[in-house]
XYZ file of C-alpha atoms in Angstrom:
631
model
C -7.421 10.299 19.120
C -9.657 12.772 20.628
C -12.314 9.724 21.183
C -12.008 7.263 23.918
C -11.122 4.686 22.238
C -9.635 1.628 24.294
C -7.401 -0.901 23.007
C -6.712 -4.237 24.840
C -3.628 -5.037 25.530
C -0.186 -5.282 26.423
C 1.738 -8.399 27.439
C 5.896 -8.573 29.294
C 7.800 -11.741 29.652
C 10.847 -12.344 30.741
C 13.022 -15.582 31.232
C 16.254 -14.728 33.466
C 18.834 -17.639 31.657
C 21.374 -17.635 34.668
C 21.190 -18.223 38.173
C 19.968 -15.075 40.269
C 23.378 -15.160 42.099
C 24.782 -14.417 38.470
C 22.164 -10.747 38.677
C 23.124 -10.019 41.756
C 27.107 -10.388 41.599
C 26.585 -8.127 37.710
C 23.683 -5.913 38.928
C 24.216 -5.469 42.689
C 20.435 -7.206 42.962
C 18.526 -10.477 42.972
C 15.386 -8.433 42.425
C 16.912 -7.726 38.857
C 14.200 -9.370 36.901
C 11.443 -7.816 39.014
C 12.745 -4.350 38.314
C 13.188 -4.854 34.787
C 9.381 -6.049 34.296
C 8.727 -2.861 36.722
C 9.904 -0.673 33.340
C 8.352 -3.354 30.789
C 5.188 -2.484 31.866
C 5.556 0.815 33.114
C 7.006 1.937 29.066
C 4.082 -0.119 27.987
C 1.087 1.690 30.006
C -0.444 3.042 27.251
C -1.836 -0.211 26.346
C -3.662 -0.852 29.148
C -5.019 1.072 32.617
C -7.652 -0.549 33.393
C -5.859 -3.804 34.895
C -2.784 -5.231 35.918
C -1.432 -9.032 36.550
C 1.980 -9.866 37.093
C 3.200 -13.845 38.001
C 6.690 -15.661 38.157
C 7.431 -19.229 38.734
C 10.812 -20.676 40.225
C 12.661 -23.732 38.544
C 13.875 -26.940 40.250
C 11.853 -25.955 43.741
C 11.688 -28.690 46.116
C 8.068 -29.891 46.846
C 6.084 -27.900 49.641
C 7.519 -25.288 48.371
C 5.975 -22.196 46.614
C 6.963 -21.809 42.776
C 4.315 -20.161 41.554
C 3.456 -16.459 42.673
C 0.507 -14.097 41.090
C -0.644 -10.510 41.585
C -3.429 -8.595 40.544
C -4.991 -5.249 40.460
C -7.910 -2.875 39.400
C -7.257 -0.551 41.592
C -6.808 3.536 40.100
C -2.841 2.976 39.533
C -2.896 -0.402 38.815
C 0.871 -0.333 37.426
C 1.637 0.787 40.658
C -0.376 -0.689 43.173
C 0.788 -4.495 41.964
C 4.575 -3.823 42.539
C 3.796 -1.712 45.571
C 2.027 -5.215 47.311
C 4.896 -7.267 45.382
C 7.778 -5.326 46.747
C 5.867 -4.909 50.877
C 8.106 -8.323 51.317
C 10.920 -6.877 50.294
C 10.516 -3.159 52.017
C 10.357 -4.963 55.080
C 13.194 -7.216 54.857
C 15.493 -4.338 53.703
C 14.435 -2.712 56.853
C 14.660 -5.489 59.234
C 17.013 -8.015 57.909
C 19.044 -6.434 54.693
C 21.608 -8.863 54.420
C 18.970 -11.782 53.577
C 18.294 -9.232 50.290
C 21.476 -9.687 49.292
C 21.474 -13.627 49.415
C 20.464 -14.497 45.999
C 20.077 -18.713 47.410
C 17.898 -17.460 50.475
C 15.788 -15.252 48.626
C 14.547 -17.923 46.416
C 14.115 -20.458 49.052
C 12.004 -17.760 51.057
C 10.656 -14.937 49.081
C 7.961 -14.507 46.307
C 8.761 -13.684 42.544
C 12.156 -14.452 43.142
C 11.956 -17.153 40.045
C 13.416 -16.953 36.907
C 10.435 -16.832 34.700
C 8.067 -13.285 34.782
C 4.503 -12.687 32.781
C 2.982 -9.120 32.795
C -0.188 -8.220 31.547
C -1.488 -4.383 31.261
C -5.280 -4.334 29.814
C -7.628 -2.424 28.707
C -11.619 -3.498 29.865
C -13.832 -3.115 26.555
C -16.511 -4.969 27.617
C -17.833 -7.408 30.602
C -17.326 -4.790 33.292
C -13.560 -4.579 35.241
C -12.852 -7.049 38.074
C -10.667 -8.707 39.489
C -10.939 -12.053 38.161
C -11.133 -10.666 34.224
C -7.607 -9.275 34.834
C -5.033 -11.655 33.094
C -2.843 -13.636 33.596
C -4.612 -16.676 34.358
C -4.025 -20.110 36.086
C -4.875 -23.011 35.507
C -3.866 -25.101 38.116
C -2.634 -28.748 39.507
C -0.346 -30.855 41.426
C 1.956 -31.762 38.459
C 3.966 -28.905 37.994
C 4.169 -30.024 34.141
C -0.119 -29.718 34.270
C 0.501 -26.075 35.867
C -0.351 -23.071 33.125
C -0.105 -19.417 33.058
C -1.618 -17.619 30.672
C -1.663 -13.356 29.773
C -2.318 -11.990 26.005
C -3.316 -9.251 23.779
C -6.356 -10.763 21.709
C -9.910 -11.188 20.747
C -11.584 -14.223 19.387
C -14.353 -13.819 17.343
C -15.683 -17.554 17.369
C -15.658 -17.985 21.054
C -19.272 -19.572 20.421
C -17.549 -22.268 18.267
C -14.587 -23.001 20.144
C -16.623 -23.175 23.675
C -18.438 -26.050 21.851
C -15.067 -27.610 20.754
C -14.487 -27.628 25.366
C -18.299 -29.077 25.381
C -17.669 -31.650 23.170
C -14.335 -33.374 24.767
C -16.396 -33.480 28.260
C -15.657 -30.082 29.773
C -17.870 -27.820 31.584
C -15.921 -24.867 31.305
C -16.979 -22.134 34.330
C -17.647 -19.175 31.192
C -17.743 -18.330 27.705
C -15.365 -15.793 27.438
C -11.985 -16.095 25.129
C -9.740 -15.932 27.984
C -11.230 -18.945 29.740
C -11.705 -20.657 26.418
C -8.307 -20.617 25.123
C -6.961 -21.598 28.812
C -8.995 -24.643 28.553
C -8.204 -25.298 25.391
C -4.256 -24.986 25.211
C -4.776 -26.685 29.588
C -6.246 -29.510 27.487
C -3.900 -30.567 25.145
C -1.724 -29.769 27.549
C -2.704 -32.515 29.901
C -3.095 -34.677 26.633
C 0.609 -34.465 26.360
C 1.619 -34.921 29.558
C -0.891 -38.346 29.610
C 1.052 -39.681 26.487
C 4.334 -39.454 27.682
C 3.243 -41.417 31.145
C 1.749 -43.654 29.517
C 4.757 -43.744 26.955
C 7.414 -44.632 29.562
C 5.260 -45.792 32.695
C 7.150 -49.208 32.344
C 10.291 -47.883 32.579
C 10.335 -44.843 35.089
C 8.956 -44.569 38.740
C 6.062 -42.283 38.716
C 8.992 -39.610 40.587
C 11.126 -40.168 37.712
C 8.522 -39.766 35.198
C 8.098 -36.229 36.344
C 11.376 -35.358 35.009
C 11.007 -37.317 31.717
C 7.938 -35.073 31.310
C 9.053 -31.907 31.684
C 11.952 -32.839 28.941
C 9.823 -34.263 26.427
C 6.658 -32.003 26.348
C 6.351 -30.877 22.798
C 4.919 -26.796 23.120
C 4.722 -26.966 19.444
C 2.729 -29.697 18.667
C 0.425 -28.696 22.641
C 0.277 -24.945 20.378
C -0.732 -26.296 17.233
C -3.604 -28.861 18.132
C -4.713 -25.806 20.322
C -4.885 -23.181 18.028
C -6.151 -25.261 14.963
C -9.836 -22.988 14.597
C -8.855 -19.942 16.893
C -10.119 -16.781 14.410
C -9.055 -13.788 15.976
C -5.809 -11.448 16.315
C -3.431 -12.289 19.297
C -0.299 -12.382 21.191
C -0.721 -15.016 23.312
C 2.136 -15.955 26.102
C 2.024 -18.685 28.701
C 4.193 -19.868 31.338
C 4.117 -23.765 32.652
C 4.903 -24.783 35.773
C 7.958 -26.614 35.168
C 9.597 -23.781 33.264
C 8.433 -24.285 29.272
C 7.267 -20.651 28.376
C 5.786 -19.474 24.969
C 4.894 -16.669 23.383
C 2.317 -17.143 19.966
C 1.455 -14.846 17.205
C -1.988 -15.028 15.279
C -1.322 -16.062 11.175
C -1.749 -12.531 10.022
C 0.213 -11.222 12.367
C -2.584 -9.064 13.542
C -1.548 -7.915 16.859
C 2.665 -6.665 18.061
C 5.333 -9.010 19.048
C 9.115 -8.655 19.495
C 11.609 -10.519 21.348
C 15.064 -9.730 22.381
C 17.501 -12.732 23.520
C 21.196 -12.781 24.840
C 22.849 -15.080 26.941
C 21.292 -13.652 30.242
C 17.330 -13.354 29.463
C 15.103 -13.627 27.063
C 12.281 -10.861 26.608
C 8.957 -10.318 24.949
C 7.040 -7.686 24.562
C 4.068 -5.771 22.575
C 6.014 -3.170 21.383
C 9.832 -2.816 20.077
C 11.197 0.456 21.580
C 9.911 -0.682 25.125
C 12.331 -3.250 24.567
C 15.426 -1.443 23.435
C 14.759 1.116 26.279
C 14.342 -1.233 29.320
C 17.038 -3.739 28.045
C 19.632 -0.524 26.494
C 19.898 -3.082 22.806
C 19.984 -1.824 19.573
C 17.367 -1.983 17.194
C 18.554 -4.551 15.114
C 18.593 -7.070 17.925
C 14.875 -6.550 18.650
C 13.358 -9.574 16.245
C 9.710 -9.482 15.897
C 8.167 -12.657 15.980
C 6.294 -14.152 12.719
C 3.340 -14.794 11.682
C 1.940 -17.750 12.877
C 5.051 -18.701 14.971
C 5.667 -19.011 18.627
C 8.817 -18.015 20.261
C 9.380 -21.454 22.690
C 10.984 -21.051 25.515
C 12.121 -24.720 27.137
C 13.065 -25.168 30.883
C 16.690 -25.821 29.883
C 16.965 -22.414 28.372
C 16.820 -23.225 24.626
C 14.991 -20.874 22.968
C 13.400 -21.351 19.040
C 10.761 -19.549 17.013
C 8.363 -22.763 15.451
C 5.672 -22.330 13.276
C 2.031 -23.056 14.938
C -0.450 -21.871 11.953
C 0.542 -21.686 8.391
C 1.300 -18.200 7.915
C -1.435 -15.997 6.052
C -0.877 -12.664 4.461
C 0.475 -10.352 6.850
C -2.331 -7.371 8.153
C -0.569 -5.955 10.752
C -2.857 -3.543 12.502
C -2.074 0.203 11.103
C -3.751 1.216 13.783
C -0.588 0.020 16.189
C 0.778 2.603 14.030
C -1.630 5.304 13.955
C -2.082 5.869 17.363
C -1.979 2.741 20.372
C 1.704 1.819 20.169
C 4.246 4.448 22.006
C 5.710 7.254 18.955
C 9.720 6.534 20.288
C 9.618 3.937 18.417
C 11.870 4.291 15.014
C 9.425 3.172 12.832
C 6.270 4.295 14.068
C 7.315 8.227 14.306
C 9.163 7.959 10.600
C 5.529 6.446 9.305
C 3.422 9.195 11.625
C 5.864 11.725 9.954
C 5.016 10.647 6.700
C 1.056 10.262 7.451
C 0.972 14.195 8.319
C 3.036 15.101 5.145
C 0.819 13.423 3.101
C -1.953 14.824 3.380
C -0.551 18.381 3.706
C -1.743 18.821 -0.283
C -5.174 18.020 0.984
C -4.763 20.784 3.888
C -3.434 23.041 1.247
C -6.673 22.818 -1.207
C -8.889 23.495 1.556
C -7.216 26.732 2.947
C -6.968 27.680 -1.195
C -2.938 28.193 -0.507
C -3.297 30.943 2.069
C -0.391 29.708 3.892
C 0.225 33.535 5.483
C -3.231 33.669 7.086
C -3.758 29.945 8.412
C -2.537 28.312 11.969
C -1.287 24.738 12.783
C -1.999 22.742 15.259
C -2.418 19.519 16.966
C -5.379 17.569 19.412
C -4.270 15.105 21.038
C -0.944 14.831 22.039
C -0.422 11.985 20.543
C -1.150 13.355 17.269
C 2.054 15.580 17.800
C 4.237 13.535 15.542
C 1.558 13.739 12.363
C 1.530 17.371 13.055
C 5.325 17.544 12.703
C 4.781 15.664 9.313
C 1.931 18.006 8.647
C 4.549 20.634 9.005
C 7.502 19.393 7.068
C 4.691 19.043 4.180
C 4.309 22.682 4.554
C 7.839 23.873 4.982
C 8.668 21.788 0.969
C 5.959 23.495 -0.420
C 6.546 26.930 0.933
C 10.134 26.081 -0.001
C 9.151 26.177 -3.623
C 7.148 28.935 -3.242
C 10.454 31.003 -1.929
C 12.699 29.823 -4.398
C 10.358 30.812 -7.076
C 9.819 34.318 -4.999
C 13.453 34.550 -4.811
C 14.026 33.513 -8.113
C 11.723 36.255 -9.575
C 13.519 39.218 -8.151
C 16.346 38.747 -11.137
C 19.728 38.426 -11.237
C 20.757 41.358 -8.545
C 17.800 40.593 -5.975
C 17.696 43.260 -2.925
C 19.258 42.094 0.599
C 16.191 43.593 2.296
C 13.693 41.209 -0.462
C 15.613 38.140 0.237
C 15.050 38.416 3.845
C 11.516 39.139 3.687
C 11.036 36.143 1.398
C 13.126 34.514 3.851
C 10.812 34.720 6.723
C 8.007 32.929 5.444
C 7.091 30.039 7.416
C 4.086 28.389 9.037
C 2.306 29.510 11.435
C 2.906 26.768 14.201
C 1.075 27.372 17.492
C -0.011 25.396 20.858
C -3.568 25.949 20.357
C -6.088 22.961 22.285
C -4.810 21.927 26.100
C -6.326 19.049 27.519
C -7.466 20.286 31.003
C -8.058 17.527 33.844
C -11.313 15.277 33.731
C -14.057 17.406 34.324
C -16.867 15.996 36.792
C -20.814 17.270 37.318
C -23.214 16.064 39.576
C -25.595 18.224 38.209
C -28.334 16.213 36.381
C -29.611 18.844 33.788
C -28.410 17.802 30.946
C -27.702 21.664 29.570
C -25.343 21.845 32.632
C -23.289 18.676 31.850
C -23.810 19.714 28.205
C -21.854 22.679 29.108
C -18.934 21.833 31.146
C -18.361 18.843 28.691
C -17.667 21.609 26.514
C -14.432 22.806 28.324
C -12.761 19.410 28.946
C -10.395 21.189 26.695
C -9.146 25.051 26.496
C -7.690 26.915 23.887
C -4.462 29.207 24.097
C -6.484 32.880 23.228
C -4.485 35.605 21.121
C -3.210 33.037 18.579
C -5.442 33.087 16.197
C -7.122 36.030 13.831
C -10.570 36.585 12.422
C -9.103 36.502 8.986
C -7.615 32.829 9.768
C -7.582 29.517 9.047
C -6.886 26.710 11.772
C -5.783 23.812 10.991
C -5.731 21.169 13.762
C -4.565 17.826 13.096
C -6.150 14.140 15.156
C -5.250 10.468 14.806
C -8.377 9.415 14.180
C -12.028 10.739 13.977
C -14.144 7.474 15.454
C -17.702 8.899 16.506
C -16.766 12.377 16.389
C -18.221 12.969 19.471
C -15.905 14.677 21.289
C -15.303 17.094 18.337
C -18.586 18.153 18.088
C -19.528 18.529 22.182
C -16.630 20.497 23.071
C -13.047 20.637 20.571
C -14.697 22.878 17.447
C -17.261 24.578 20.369
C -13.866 25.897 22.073
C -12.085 26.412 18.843
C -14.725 28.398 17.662
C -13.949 31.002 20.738
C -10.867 32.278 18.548
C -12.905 33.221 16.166
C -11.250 31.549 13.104
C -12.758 32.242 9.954
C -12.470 28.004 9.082
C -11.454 25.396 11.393
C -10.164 22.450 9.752
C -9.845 19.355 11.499
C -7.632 16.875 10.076
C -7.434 13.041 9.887
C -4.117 11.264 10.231
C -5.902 7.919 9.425
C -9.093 7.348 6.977
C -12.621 7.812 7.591
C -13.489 4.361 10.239
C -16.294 2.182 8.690
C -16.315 -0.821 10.160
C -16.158 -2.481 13.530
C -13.008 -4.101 15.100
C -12.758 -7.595 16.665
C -9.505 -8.453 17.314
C -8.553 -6.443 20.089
C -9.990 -2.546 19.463
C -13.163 -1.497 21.218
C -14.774 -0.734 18.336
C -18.052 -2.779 17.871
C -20.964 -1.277 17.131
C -21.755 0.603 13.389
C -23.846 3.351 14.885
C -20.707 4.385 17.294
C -19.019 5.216 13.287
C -19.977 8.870 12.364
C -18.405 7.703 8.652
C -21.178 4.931 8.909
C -23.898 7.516 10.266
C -22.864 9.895 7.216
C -23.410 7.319 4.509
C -27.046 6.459 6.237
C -27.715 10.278 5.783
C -26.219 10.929 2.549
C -28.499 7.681 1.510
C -31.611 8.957 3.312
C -30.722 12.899 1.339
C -30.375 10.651 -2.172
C -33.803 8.782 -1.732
C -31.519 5.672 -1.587
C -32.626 4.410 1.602
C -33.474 0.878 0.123
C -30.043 -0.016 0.327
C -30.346 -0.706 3.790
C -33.264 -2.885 3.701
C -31.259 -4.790 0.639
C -27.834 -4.970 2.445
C -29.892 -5.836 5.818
C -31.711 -9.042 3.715
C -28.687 -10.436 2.667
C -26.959 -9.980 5.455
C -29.717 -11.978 7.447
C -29.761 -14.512 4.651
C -26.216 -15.416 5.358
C -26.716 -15.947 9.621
C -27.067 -19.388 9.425
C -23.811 -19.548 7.004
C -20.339 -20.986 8.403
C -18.428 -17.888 8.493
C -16.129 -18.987 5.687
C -19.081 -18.160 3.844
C -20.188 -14.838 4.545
C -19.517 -11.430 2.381
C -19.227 -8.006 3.944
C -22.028 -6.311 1.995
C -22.232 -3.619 4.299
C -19.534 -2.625 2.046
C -22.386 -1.482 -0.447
C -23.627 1.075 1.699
C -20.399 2.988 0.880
C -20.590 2.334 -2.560
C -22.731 5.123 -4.165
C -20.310 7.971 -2.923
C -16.658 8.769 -2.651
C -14.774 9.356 0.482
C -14.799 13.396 -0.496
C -18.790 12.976 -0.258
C -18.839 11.260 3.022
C -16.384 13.914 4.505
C -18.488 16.800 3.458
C -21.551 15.039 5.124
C -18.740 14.683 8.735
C -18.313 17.799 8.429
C -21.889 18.866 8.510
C -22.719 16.325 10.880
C -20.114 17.488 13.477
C -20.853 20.992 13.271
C -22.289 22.071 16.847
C -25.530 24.536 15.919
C -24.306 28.185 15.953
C -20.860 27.735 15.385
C -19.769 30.860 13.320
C -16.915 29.512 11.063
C -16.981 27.402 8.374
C -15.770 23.708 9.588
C -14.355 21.047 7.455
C -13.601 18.091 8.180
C -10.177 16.446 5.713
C -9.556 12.618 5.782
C -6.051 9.998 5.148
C -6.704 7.908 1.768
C -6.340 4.672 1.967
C -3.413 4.909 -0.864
C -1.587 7.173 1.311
C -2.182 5.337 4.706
C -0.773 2.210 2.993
C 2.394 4.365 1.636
C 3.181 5.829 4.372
C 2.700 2.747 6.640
C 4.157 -0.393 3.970
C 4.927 -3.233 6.289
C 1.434 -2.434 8.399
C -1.337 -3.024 5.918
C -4.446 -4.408 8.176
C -7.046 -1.833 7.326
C -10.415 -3.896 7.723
C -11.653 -0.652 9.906
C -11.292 1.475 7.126
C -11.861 -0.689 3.987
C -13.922 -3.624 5.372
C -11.733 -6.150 4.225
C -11.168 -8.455 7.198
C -8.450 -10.787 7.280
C -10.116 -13.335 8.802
C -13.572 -14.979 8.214
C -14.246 -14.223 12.201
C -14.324 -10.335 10.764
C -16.825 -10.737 8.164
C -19.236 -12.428 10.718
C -18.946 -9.512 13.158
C -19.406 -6.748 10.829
C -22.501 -8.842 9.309
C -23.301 -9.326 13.054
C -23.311 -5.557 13.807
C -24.987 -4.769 10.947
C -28.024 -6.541 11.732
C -27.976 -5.492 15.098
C -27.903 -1.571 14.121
C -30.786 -2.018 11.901
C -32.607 -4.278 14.658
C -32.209 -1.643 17.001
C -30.235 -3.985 19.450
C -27.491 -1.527 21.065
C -25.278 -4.518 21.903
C -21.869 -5.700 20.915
C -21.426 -7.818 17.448
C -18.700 -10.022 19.489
């Protein structure tokens, strides 16, 4: 995606199931389970460079003791920086005292994250700045270990108003409306709920001491899970450690937002996505489970581990956009389906160079959209394939060596064309002279590409097009092609996202700005002023009521329409080739990507009712004028 788009986030647990003796007599360390979130969230750091938290609690610790340890960071390396500080301890004992590192018993006794149970969290800030205390996971604390919660995901809510008020009424006076703090309170409630009816449950049979231990056995995580999620609208992965030991990892209905699990008989794992997984843990793909809709993995202090439904599963809308673009391309699925997304739309490539295969280059920007263009590719090599055979096939029965060959050697023109170049930084204020080096953030390979050309370069995603238009076709243009065509691995992005993509506002969408123009160019401008009535005659709805008709600003043209107007839109004044601009369709998104079908950003079709109030939200606020976020 040659926008900045950010994407929050990326969550690691890990529950060691044996004794760290047991890690350190197999793996030559006690630090085994450290090291092994280390890669975790190392593989996963494309989800999330903004922030890091990392915390571990130890089982069975005698009181005055330390069980629960947490570190956070926002520093430039954040990855980096929190296992630098974790590991200081542990530098200096190596160097002072090494054989205390090797005592698995002493270790635990003395040393921090040393306990059996690890939560990571990598994110990504969209909004509400980037400190400190926004970096997950949180903790909520007390003096009952079985009251103690840690908490890390990768969501957004979009009824935060709603479920603050849910806090407000049962007495609380939660510190800030914000999801995170929300849903802490909210699961830290029913939490102590549970923990008050087992006292109160056996308080005539057990000494408060003994109690403590009855707790810890009998707290129900489902039934703490499921009077906590109840009204939560919103995609997550949420995952949560308690003091005691109980750990849990839960998935929204839709299954919105990644989550696999791996379990033998010496850990358990969980992670956002499955190949980080197979390559930290060496396990095969078919042992990776991914958890289900609606269910939480549940982790219990004893070790037992069971998947339990929370929420009554809805139709699955897993986010195509995992597959598109955020999630790492090693993974088996995700580069077969990024494959297929480039080869799909080769026919459309193919139209718009009018079959001049000889005289047009391929290419890739970003490098992310390297698999796509490999698909892009393999769409071209079939249909040149044909094209040879029929060649061949023409020459007759006793076809010259010399023709074969020749036919032979047709092939597409693949080149390294757009290199990304290191952040460029001004402290000029003119705006002509930022203007200009913004221009060069990327550089083109020169002697690749001929006047009589086409080039073809292939992106994710286009989101605001802004980058394409302020320096990628400006630089392209240097080669002197006589079309540049940029294509779109994914469909033209209409609508905002709110459950977990930072993409809020409708005037960021230069699909959305295209269908304003192409409505202000067709004198059909009193669509908006209709679309914005209704939409402020459904405000004061519940959200189960609302309808997306910002969906009817689409209506009166066809993707091929909007496209043109993209292309005309993105086209920096005085650029001398012709520039199109060539989109997924939705058909072939959904083909190539069949078990990932949540495409609200591209149809409007949320899957919750959360997602029609946010779009109806944003809506408003774009017509308003209010350059502010819909959630």
């Amino acid at each position: 995606m040659s926008d900045s788009i950010k994407h929050e986030c990326g969550v690691a647990m890990l529950r060691l199931l044996k004794p760290l003796a047991y890690y350190q007599k197999k793996y030559g360390s006690s630090l085994y389970g450290l090291n092994k979130m280390y890669l975790l969230m190392e593989k996963q750091h494309n989800r999330g460079q903004d922030g890091v938290g990392l915390a571990n609690i130890k089982l069975n610790v005698e009181p005055g003791k330390r069980y629960i340890s947490r570190k956070r960071s926002v520093a430039t390396n954040p990855i980096q920086d929190v296992f630098k500080q974790v590991n200081k301890r542990f530098v200096e004992l190596e160097e002072n005292d090494p054989n205390k590192l090797k005592d698995p018993d002493w270790m635990k006794e003395n040393m921090p994250f040393t306990g059996e149970l690890f939560l990571g969290h990598l994110r990504y800030g969209t909004f509400g700045g980037n400190t400190i205390e926004q970096c997950h996971p949180f903790l909520r604390q007390s003096n009952w270990k079985t009251r103690n919660l840690v908490l890390a995901g990768n969501f957004n809510m979009t009824n935060v108003d709603e479920l603050f008020q849910h806090l407000v009424d049962l007495g609380q006076h939660p510190k800030k409306k914000s999801d995170t703090v929300t849903i802490l309170e909210k699961i830290g409630h029913f939490l102590d709920e549970s923990n008050d009816d087992i006292y109160y449950k056996h308080k005539d049979k057990f000494s408060k001491k003994e109690i403590t231990k009855v707790i810890e056995d009998e707290l129900d995580v489902q039934d703490i899970l499921t009077q906590s999620a109840k009204y939560w609208d919103g995609g997550y992965v949420m995952c949560g450690l308690m003091g005691h030991g109980d750990a849990f990892a839960l998935r929204d209905p839709n299954a919105i937002r990644p989550a696999y699990y791996y379990k033998d008989d010496e850990i358990v794992v969980v992670a956002s996505e499955r190949s980080v997984i197979q390559t930290s843990f060496d396990v095969n793909i078919e042992d990776v489970k991914e958890i289900k809709r609606g269910h939480a993995l549940i982790i219990k202090k004893d070790g037992n581990v069971q998947e339990k439904q929370v929420r009554e599963p809805l139709e699955r809308k897993s986010c195509s956009f995992e597959r598109i673009y955020f999630s790492r391309g090693n993974d088996a699925g995700i580069y077969k389906e990024r494959l297929e997304l480039g080869r799909r739309i080769f026919p459309k490539v193919l139209e718009s160079i009018d079959k001049d295969v000889k005289n047009t280059v391929f290419s890739y920007i970003p490098n992310t959209a390297e698999v796509s263009y490999f698909g892009l590719l393999k769409g071209c090599h079939a249909y040149l394939n044909k094209v040879k055979t029929k060649k061949i096939h023409e020459l007759g029965d006793k076809p010259c060596h010399d023709e074969i060959a020749k036919i032979m050697e047709i092939s597409p023109r693949a080149e390294k064309i757009a290199i990304k170049d290191a952040k460029l930084r001004t402290f000029i204020a003119s705006d002509d002279s930022r203007d200009d080096l913004v221009a060069h953030v990327y550089d083109v390979t020169y002697g690749t590409v001929k006047p009589s050309d086409n080039l073809v370069m292939i992106d994710d995603s286009i989101v605001r097009g802004t980058t394409l238009k302020q320096s990628i076709i400006r630089i392209l243009d240097r080669l002197s092609p006589k079309k540049i065509i940029v294509v779109s691995s994914a469909p033209q992005i209409r609508y905002p996202d709110c459950y977990g993509i930072d993409m809020a506002k409708m005037g960021d969408f230069i699909a959305f700005n295209a269908a304003v123009q192409l409505l202000k160019d067709t004198n059909q401008e009193h669509i908006l002023t209709t679309v914005y009535d209704k939409c402020k005659a459904q405000v004061h709805l519940s959200k189960e009521k609302m309808v997306n008709y910002v969906q009817e600003i689409y209506k009166p043209f066809t993707p091929e329409d909007i496209s043109v107007k993209i292309s005309e839109l993105l086209t920096p004044k005085g650029t001398r080739a012709k520039v199109e601009i060539i989109y997924q369709s939705i058909s072939d998104l959904h083909a190539s990507c069949p078990e990932h079908k949540g495409d609200w950003y591209f149809t409007g079709n949320y899957p919750t009712p959360g997602g029609v109030k946010v779009v109806n939200k944003a809506f408003i606020n774009y017509i308003e004028g209010n350059n502010v976020r819909a959630y």
